[in-house]
PDB file of C-alpha atoms in Angstrom:
ATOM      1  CA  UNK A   1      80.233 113.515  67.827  1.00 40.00           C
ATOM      2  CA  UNK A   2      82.042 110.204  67.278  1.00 40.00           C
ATOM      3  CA  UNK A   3      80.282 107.510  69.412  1.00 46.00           C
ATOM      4  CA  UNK A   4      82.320 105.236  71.275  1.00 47.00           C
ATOM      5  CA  UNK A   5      80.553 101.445  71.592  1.00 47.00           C
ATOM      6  CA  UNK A   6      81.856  98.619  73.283  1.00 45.00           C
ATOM      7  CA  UNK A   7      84.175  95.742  71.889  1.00 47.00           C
ATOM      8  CA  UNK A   8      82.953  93.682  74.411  1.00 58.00           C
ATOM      9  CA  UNK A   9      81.534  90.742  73.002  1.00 63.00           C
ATOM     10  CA  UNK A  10      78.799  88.450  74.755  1.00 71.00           C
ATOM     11  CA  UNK A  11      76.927  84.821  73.797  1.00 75.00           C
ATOM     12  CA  UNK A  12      73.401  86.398  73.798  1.00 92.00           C
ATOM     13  CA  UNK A  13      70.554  83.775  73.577  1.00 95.00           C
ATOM     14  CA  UNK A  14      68.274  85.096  70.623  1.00 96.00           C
ATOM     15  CA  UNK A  15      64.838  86.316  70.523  1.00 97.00           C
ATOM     16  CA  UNK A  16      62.068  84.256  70.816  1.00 97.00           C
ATOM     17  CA  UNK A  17      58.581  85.375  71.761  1.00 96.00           C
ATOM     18  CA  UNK A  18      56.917  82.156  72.315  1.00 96.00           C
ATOM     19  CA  UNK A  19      59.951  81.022  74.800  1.00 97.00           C
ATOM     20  CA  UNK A  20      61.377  84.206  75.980  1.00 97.00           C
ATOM     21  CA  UNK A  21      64.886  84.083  77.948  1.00 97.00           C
ATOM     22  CA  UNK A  22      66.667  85.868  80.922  1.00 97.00           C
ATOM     23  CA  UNK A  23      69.727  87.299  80.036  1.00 97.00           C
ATOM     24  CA  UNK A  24      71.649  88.714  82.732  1.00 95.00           C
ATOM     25  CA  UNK A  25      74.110  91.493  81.371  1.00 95.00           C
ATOM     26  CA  UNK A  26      76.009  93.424  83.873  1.00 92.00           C
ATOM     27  CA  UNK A  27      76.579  96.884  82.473  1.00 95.00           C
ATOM     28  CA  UNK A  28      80.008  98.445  83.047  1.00 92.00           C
ATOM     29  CA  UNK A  29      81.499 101.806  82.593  1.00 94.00           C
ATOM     30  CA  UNK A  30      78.326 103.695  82.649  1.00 96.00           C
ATOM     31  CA  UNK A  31      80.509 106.170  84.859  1.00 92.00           C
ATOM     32  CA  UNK A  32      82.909 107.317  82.146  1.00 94.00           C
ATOM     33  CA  UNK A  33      79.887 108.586  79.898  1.00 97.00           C
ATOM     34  CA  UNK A  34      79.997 111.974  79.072  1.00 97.00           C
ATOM     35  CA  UNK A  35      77.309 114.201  80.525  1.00 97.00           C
ATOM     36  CA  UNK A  36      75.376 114.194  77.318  1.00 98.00           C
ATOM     37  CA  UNK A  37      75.831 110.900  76.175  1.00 98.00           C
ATOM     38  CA  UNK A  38      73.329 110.666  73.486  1.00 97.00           C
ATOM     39  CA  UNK A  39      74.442 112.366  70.445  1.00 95.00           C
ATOM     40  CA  UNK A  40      75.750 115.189  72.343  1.00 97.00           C
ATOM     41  CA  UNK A  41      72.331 116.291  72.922  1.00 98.00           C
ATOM     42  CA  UNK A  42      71.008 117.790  76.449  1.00 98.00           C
ATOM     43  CA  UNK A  43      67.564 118.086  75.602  1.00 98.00           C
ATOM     44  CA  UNK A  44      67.975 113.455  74.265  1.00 97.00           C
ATOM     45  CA  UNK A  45      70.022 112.524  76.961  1.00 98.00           C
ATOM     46  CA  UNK A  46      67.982 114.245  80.170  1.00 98.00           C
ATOM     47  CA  UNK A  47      64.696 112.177  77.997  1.00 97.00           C
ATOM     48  CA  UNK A  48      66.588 109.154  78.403  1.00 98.00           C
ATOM     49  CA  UNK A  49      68.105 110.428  81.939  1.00 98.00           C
ATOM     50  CA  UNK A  50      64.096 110.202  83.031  1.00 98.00           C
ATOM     51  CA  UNK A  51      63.059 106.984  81.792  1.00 98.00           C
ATOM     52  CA  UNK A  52      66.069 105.540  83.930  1.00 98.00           C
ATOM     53  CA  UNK A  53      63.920 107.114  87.075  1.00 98.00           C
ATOM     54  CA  UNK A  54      60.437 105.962  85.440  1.00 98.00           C
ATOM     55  CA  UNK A  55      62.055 102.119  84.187  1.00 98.00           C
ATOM     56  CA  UNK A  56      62.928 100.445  87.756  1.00 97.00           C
ATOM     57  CA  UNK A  57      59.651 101.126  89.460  1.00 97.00           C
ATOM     58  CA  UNK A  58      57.785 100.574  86.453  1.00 97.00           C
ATOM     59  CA  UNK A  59      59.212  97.341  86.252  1.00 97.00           C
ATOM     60  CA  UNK A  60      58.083  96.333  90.063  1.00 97.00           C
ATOM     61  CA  UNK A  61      54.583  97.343  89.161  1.00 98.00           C
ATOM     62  CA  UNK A  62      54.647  95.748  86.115  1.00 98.00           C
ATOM     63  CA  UNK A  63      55.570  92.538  87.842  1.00 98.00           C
ATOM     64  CA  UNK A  64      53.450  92.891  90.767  1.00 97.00           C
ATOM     65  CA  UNK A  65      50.337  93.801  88.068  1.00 98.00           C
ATOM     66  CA  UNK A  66      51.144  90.246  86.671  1.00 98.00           C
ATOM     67  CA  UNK A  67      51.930  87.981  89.113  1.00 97.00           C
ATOM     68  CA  UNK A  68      48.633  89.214  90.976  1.00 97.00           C
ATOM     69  CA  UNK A  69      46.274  87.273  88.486  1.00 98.00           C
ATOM     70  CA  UNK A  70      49.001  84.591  87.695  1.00 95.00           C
ATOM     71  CA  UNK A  71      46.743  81.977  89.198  1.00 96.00           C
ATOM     72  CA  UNK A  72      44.456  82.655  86.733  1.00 97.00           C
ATOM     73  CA  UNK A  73      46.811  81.578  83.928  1.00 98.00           C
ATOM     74  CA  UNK A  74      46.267  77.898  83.284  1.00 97.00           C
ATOM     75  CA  UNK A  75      48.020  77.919  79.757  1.00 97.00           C
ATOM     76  CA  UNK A  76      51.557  75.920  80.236  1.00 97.00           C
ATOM     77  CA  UNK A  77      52.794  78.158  77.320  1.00 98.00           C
ATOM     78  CA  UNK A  78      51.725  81.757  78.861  1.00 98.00           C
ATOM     79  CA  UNK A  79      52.673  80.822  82.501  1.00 98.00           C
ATOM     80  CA  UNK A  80      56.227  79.999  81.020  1.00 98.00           C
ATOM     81  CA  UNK A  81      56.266  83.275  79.336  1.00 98.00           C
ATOM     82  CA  UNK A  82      55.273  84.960  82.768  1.00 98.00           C
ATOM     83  CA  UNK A  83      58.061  83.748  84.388  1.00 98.00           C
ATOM     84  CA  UNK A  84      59.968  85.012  81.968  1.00 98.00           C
ATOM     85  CA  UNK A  85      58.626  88.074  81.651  1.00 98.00           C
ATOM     86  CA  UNK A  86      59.317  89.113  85.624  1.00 98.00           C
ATOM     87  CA  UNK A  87      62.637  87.784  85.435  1.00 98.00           C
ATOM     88  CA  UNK A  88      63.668  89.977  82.646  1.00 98.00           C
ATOM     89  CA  UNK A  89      61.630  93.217  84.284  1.00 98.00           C
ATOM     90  CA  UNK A  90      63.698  92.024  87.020  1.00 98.00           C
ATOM     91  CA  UNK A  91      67.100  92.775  85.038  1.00 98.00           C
ATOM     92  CA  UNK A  92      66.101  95.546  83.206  1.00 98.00           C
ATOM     93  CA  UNK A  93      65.471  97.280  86.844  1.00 97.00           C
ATOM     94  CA  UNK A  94      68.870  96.503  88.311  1.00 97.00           C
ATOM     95  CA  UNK A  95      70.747  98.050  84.621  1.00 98.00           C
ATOM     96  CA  UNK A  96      68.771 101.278  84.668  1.00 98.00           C
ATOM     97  CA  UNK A  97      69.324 101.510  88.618  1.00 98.00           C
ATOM     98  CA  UNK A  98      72.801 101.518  87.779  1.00 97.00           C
ATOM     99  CA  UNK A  99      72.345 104.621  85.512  1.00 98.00           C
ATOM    100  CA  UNK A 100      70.740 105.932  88.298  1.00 98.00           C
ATOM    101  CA  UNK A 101      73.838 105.696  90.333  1.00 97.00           C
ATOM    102  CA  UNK A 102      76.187 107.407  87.798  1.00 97.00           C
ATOM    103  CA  UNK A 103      73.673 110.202  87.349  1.00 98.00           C
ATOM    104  CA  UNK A 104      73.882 110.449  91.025  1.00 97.00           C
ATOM    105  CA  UNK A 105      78.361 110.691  90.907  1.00 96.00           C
ATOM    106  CA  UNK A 106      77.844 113.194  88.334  1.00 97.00           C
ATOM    107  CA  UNK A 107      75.531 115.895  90.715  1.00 97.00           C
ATOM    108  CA  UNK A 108      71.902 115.545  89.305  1.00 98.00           C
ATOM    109  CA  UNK A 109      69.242 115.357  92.443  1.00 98.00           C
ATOM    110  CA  UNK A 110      68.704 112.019  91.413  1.00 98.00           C
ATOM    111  CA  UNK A 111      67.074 110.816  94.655  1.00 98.00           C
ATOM    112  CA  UNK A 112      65.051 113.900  94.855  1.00 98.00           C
ATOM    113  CA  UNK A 113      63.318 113.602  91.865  1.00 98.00           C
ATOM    114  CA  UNK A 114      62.700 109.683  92.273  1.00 98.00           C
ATOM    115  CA  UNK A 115      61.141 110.317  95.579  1.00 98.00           C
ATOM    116  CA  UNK A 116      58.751 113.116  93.699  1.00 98.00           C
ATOM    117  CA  UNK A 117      57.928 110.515  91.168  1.00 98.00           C
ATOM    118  CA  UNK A 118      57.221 107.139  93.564  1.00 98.00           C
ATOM    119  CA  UNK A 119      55.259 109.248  96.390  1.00 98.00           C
ATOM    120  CA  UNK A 120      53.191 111.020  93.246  1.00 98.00           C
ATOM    121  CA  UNK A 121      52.596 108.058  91.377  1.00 97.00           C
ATOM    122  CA  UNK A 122      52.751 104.639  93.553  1.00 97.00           C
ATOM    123  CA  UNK A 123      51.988 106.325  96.835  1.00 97.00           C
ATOM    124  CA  UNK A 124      48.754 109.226  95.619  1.00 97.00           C
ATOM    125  CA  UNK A 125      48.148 108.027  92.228  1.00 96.00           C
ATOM    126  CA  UNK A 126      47.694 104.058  91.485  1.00 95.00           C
ATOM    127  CA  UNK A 127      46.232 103.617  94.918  1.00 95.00           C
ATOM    128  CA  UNK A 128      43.118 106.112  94.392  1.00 97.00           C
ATOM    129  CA  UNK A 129      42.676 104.592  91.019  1.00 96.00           C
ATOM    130  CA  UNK A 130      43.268 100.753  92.540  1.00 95.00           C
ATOM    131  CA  UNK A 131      40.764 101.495  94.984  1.00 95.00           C
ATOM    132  CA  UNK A 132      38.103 103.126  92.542  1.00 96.00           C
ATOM    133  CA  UNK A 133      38.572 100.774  89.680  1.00 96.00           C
ATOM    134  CA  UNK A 134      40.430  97.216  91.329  1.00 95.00           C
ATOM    135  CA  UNK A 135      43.648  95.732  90.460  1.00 96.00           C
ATOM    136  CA  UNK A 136      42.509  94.272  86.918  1.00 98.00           C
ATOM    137  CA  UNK A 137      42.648  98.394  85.770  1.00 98.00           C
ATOM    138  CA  UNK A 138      46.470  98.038  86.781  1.00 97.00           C
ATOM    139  CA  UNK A 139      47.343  94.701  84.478  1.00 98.00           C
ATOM    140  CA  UNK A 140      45.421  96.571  81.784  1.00 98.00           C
ATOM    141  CA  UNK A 141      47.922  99.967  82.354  1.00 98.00           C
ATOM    142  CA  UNK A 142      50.726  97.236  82.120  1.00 98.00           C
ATOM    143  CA  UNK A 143      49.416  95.824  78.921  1.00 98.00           C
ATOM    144  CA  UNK A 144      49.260  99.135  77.804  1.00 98.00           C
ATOM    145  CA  UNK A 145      52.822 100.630  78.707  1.00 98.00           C
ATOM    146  CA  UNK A 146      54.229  97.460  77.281  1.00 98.00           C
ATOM    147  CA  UNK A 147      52.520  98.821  74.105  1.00 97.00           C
ATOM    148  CA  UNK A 148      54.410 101.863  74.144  1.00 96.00           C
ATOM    149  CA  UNK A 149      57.989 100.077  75.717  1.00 96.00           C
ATOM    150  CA  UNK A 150      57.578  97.449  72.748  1.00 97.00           C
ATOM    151  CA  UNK A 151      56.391 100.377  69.680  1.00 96.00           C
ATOM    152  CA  UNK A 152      59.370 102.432  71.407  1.00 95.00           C
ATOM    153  CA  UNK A 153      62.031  99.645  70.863  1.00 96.00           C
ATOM    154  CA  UNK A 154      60.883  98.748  67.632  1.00 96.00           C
ATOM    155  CA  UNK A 155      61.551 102.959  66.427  1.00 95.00           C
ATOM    156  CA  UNK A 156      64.734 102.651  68.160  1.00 95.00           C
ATOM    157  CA  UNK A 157      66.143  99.808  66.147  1.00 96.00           C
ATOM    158  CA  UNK A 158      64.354 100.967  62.949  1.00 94.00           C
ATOM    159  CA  UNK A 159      66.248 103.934  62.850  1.00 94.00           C
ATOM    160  CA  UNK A 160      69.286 102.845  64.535  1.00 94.00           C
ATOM    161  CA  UNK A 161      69.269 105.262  67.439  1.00 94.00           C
ATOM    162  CA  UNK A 162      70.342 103.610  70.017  1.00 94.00           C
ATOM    163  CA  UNK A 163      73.941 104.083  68.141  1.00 96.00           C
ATOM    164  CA  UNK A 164      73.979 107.492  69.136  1.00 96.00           C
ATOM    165  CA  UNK A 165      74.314 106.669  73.009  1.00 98.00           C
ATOM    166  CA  UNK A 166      77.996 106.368  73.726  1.00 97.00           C
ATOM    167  CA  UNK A 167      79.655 102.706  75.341  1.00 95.00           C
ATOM    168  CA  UNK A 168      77.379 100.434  77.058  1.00 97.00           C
ATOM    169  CA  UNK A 169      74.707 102.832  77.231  1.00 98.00           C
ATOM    170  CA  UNK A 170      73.776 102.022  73.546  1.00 98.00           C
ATOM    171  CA  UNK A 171      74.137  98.350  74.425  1.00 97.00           C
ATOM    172  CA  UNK A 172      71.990  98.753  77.221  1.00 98.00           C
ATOM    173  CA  UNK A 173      69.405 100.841  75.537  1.00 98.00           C
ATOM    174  CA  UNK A 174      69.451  97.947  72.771  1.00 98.00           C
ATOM    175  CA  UNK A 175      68.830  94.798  74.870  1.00 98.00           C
ATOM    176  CA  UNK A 176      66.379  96.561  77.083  1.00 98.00           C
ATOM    177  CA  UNK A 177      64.503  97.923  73.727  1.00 98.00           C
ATOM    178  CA  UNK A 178      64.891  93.857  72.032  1.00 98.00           C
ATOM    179  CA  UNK A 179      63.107  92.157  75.371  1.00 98.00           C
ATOM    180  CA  UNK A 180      60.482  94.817  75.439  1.00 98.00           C
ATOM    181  CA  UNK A 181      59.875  93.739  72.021  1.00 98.00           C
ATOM    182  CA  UNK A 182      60.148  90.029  72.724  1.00 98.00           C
ATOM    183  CA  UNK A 183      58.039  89.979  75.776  1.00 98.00           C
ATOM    184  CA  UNK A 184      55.514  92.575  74.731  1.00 98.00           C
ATOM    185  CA  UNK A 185      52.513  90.068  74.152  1.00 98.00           C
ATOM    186  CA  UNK A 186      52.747  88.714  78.265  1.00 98.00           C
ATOM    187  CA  UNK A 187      50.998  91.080  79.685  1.00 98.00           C
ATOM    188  CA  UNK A 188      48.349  91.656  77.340  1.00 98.00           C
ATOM    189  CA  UNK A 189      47.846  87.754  77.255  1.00 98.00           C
ATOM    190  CA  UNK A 190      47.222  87.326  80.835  1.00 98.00           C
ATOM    191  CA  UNK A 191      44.737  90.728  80.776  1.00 98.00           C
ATOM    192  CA  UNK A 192      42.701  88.939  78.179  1.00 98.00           C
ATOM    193  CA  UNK A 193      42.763  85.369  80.292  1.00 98.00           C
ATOM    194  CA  UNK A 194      41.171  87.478  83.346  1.00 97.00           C
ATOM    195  CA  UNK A 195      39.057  89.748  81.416  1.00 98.00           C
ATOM    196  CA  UNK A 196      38.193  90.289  76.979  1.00 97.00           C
ATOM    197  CA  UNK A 197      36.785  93.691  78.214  1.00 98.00           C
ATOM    198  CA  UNK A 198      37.200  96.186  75.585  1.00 98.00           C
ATOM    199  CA  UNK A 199      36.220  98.849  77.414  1.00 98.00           C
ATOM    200  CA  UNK A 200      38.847  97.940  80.226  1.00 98.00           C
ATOM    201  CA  UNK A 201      41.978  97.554  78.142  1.00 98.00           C
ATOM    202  CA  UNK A 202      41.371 101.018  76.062  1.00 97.00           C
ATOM    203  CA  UNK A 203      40.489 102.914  79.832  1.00 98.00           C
ATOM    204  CA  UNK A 204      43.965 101.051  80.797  1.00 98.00           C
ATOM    205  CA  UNK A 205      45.552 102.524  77.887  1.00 98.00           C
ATOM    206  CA  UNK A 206      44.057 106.009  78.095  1.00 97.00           C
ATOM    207  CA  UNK A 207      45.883 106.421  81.636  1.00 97.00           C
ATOM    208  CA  UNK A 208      49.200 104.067  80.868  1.00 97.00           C
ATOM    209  CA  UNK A 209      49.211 107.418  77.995  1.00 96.00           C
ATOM    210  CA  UNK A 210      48.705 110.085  80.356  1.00 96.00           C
ATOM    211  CA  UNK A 211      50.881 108.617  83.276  1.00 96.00           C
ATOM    212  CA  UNK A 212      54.148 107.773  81.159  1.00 97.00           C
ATOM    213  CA  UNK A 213      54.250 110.551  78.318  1.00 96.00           C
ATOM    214  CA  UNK A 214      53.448 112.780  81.428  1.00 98.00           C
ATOM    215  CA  UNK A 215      55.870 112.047  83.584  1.00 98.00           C
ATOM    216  CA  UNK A 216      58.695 111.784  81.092  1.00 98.00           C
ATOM    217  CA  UNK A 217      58.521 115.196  80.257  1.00 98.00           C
ATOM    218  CA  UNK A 218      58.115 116.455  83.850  1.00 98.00           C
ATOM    219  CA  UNK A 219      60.978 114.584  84.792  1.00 98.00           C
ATOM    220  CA  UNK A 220      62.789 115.500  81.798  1.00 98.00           C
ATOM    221  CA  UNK A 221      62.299 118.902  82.870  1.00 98.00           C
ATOM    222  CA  UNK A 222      63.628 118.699  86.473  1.00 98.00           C
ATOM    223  CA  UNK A 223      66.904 117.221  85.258  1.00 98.00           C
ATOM    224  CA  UNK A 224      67.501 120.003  82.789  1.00 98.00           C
ATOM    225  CA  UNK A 225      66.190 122.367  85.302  1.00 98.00           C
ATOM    226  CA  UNK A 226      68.888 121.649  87.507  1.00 98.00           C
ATOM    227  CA  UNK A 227      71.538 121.293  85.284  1.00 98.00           C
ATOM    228  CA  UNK A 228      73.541 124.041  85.350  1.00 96.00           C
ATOM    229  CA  UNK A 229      75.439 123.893  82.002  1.00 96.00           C
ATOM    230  CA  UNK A 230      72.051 124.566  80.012  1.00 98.00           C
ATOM    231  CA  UNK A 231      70.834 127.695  79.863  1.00 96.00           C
ATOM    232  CA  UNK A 232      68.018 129.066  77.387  1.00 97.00           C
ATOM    233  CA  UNK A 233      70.078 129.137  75.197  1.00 97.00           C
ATOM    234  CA  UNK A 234      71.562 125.989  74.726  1.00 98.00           C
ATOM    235  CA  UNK A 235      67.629 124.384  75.970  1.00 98.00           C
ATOM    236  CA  UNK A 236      66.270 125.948  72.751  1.00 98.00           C
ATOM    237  CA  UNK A 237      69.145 124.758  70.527  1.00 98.00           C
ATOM    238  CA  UNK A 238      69.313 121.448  71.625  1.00 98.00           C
ATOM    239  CA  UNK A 239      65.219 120.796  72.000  1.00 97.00           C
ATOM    240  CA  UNK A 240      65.920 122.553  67.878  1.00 97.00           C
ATOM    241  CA  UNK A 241      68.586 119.643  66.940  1.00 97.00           C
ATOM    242  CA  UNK A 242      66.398 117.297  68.803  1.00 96.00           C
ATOM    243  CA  UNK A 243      63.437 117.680  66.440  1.00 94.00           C
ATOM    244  CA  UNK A 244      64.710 114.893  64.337  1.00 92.00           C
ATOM    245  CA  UNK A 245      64.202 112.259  67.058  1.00 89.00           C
ATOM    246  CA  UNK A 246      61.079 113.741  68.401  1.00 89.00           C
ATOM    247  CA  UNK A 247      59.671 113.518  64.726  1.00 89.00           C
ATOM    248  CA  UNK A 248      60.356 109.905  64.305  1.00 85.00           C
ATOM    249  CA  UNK A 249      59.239 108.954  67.565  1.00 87.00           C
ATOM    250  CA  UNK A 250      55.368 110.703  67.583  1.00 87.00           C
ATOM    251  CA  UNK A 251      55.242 109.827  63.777  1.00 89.00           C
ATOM    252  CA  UNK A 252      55.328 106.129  64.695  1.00 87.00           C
ATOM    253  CA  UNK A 253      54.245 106.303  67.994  1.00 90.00           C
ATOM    254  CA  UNK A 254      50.569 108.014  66.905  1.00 90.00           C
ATOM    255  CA  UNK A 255      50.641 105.226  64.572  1.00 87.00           C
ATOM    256  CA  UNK A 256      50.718 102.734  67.563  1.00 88.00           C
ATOM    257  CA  UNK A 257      48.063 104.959  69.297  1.00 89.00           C
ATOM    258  CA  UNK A 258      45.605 103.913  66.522  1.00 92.00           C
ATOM    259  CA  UNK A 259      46.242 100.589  66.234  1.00 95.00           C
ATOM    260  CA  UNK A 260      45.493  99.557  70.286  1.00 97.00           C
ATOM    261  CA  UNK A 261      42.194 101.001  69.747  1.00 97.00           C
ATOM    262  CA  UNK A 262      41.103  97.952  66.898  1.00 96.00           C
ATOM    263  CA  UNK A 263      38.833  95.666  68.918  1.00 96.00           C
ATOM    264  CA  UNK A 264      40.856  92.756  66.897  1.00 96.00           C
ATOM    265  CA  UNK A 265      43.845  93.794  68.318  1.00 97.00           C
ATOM    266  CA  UNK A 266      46.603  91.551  69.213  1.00 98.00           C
ATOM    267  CA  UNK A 267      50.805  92.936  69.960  1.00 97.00           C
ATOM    268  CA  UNK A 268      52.195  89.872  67.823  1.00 96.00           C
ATOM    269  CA  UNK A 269      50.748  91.670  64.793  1.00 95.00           C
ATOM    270  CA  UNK A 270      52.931  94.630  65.024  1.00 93.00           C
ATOM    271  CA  UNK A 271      55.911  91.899  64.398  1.00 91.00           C
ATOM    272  CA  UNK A 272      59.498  93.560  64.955  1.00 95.00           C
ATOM    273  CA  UNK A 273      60.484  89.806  66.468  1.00 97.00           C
ATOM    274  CA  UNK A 274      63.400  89.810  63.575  1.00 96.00           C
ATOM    275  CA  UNK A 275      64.485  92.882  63.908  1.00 97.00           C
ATOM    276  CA  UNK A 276      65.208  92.587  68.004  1.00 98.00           C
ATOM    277  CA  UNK A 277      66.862  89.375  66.943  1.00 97.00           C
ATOM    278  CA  UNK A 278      69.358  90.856  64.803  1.00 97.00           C
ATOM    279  CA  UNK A 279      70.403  93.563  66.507  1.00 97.00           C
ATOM    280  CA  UNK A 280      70.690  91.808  69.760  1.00 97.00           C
ATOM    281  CA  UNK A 281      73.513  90.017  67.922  1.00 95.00           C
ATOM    282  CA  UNK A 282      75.064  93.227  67.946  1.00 95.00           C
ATOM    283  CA  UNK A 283      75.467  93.227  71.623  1.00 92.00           C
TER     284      UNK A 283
END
């Protein structure tokens, strides 16, 4: 497959975790992607296709997980960084949104399976456990997810595969992966200003595991299952070709398991600052 990118050239401000930055993008031509826009692979693309339905809601309850103990936050440094961080979950929303809306021109059941994952998860789910356990369970879920966004963007650029999405899908899979990676100390930050509870950021990041790696595959799963140019066959080939990916992502991502559990534990140690900086620059 011969992966068209964008010449489209843009003045990107450049990483910087201590002073993080908005950048609005604008995303065009997600429309004219093929059907299986990442490396020509069914079994990659309808993974991807799902984290566009998990990525805009996720960023509202990331932001509302935040901004609930942002009184708290008396540090002139952090509360900058705050700010920051909710106005770039606030772009990364509106991007993947719009990869909702070409999934939607090209026949998936896109607001189907949204509405099965936001009555499941923000409607049965988060309030039983907000109810049992309070809202400071939430921010730690938050601090963990942005574990997993942040480790995930980090593999991505590592092993360059965001270059196998086609057009502006690649860039958009690259900026989103180079914030998560710049901002991917905030939430943890503002957890350990309202509480240094061990127990409560591990319990956070036991169900931030279960919750996301959960329902990426179920929702993986309903796209494929109503795609109707994938059969068994073609399931079992592609999930075959697909092992590649799959390897390097668990590899590094049971790595990241491991390290959240240190009590010393702190996301600027896992670095990767550099390496979002210089592939932004691609952009």
């Amino acid at each position: 497959m011969t992966v068209q990118t964008s010449a489209k050239k843009r003045n990107i401000k450049p990483i910087d975790a201590k002073s993080p930055s908005v950048r609005k993008m604008d995303f065009e031509g997600l429309d004219r992607l093929s059907d299986y826009y990442i490396a020509g692979n069914s079994f990659v693309t309808h993974t991807v296709n799902a984290y566009h339905i998990i990525f805009p809601e996720g960023e509202r309850f990331f932001i509302k997980s935040v901004k609930a103990f942002s009184d708290q936050v008396t540090d002139r440094g952090l509360q900058n960084r705050v700010k920051a961080f909710i106005g770039q979950e606030v772009q990364h929303g509106k991007e993947h949104e719009k990869a909702l809306e070409m999934l939607e021109k090209k026949g998936y059941p896109v607001s189907r399976i949204l509405k099965f994952y936001v009555k499941t998860a923000y409607s049965f789910f988060w309030p039983i456990l907000e109810f049992l356990f309070g809202k400071k369970l939430k921010l730690s879920v938050t601090a963990g997810l942005e574990h997993y966004t942040a480790t995930m963007g980090e593999i991505s650029l590592r092993h360059n595969l965001h270059d196998q999405a086609e057009g502006e899908m690649r860039n958009l899979l690259l900026w989103h992966a180079c914030e998560e990676i710049e901002h991917k100390s905030v939430a943890y930050d503002v957890l350990q200003t309202v509480s240094k509870s061990y127990l409560l950021r591990v319990f956070g990041f036991i169900i931030a595991s279960f919750m996301f790696w959960g329902y990426a595959v179920i929702i993986q799963h309903l796209f494929i299952l109503s795609d109707k140019n994938i059969g068994l066959k073609r399931y079992f080939a592609d999930m075959k070709n697909a092992g590649p990916y799959v390897s390097l992502l668990w590899t590094d991502i049971s790595k990241s398991f491991g390290i959240y559990f240190k009590r010393d534990f702190h996301p600027d140690q896992t670095g990767g600052y550099e390496l979002a900086n210089a592939a932004l620059a691609t952009i």
